Every structure is written in structure tokens, then in C-alpha cells.
């Protein structure tokens, strides 16, 4: 279980792959809303 092991976090960083132990980072957690969406919501109310 070292740098060459594909199933460990250290091995994944050395190889440069992602998976269950080392998931990819998401760019945005919340989807940004547009002005058109906010205006539609205001008109519905």
C-alpha cells in the first residue's frame, strides 16, 4: 500500500487519477440564478 497502489489515496495522487477515495472537485456547489429566473418568480407571485 504505497505510491503504486491504485486503491489508496496516496497512490491515486501519485498516478493522477480520481475515484471513490479521491473524488474530483466540483466547481460550483449552487447553480447560479439569472435575472430572468428571478423576474419570472416575481411575476408569478
Coordinates of N, CA and C in Angstrom, one line a residue:
X1 N 0.8 -1.2 0.0 CA 0.0 0.0 0.0 C 0.9 1.2 0.0
X2 N 1.4 1.6 -1.1 CA 2.2 2.7 -1.3 C 1.8 3.6 -2.4
X3 N 2.8 4.2 -3.0 CA 2.5 5.1 -4.1 C 2.0 4.4 -5.4
X4 N 2.4 3.2 -5.6 CA 2.0 2.5 -6.8 C 0.6 1.9 -6.7
X5 N 0.0 1.8 -5.5 CA -1.3 1.2 -5.3 C -2.4 2.1 -5.8
X6 N -3.2 1.6 -6.7 CA -4.3 2.4 -7.3 C -5.4 2.6 -6.4
X7 N -5.6 1.8 -5.4 CA -6.7 1.8 -4.5 C -6.6 2.7 -3.3
X8 N -5.4 3.3 -3.1 CA -5.2 4.1 -1.9 C -5.1 5.6 -2.4
X9 N -5.3 6.5 -1.4 CA -5.3 7.9 -1.8 C -4.0 8.4 -2.2
X10 N -2.9 7.9 -1.6 CA -1.6 8.2 -1.9 C -1.2 7.8 -3.3
X11 N -1.7 6.6 -3.7 CA -1.4 6.0 -5.0 C -2.2 6.8 -6.1
X12 N -3.4 7.2 -5.7 CA -4.2 8.0 -6.7 C -3.5 9.3 -7.0
X13 N -3.0 10.0 -5.9 CA -2.4 11.3 -6.2 C -1.1 11.1 -7.0
X14 N -0.4 10.0 -6.7 CA 0.9 9.8 -7.5 C 0.6 9.5 -9.0
X15 N -0.4 8.7 -9.2 CA -0.8 8.4 -10.6 C -1.5 9.5 -11.3
X16 N -2.3 10.2 -10.5 CA -3.1 11.4 -11.0 C -4.5 11.0 -11.5
X17 N -5.0 10.0 -10.8 CA -6.4 9.6 -11.2 C -7.4 9.9 -10.0
X18 N -8.6 9.8 -10.3 CA -9.7 10.1 -9.3 C -10.6 8.9 -9.2
X19 N -11.3 8.8 -8.1 CA -12.2 7.7 -7.9 C -13.0 7.9 -6.6
X20 N -13.3 6.8 -5.9 CA -14.1 6.8 -4.7 C -13.4 7.5 -3.5
X21 N -12.1 7.1 -3.4 CA -11.3 7.7 -2.3 C -10.9 9.1 -2.6
X22 N -10.7 9.5 -3.9 CA -10.2 10.8 -4.2 C -11.2 11.4 -5.3
X23 N -12.3 11.9 -4.9 CA -13.3 12.4 -5.9 C -12.8 13.7 -6.5
X24 N -13.3 14.0 -7.7 CA -12.9 15.3 -8.4 C -13.6 16.4 -7.7
X25 N -13.0 17.6 -7.7 CA -13.6 18.8 -7.0 C -14.6 19.4 -7.9
X26 N -15.8 19.7 -7.4 CA -16.8 20.4 -8.1 C -16.6 21.9 -8.2
X27 N -16.8 22.5 -9.3 CA -16.5 23.9 -9.4 C -17.5 24.7 -8.6
X28 N -18.8 24.4 -8.7 CA -19.8 25.2 -8.0 C -20.7 24.3 -7.2
X29 N -21.0 24.7 -6.0 CA -22.0 23.9 -5.2 C -23.4 24.3 -5.5
X30 N -23.7 25.5 -5.8 CA -25.0 26.0 -6.1 C -25.1 26.6 -7.5
X31 N -26.1 26.2 -8.2 CA -26.3 26.7 -9.5 C -26.7 28.2 -9.5
X32 N -25.9 29.1 -10.2 CA -26.3 30.5 -10.1 C -27.6 30.8 -10.9
X33 N -28.4 31.7 -10.3 CA -29.6 32.1 -10.9 C -29.4 33.3 -11.8
X34 N -30.2 33.4 -12.9 CA -30.1 34.5 -13.8 C -31.2 35.5 -13.4
X35 N -31.0 36.7 -14.0 CA -32.0 37.8 -13.7 C -33.4 37.4 -14.3
X36 N -33.4 36.7 -15.4 CA -34.7 36.3 -16.0 C -35.4 35.3 -15.0
X37 N -34.7 34.4 -14.4 CA -35.3 33.5 -13.4 C -35.9 34.2 -12.3
X38 N -35.2 35.2 -11.7 CA -35.7 36.0 -10.6 C -37.0 36.8 -11.0
X39 N -37.0 37.4 -12.2 CA -38.1 38.1 -12.7 C -39.3 37.3 -12.9
X40 N -39.1 36.1 -13.4 CA -40.2 35.1 -13.6 C -40.9 34.8 -12.2
X41 N -40.0 34.6 -11.2 CA -40.6 34.3 -9.9 C -41.4 35.4 -9.3
X42 N -40.9 36.6 -9.5 CA -41.6 37.8 -9.0 C -43.0 38.0 -9.7
X43 N -43.0 37.7 -11.0 CA -44.3 37.8 -11.7 C -45.3 36.8 -11.3
X44 N -44.8 35.6 -11.0 CA -45.7 34.5 -10.5 C -46.4 34.8 -9.2
X45 N -45.7 35.6 -8.4 CA -46.2 35.9 -7.0 C -47.2 36.9 -7.2

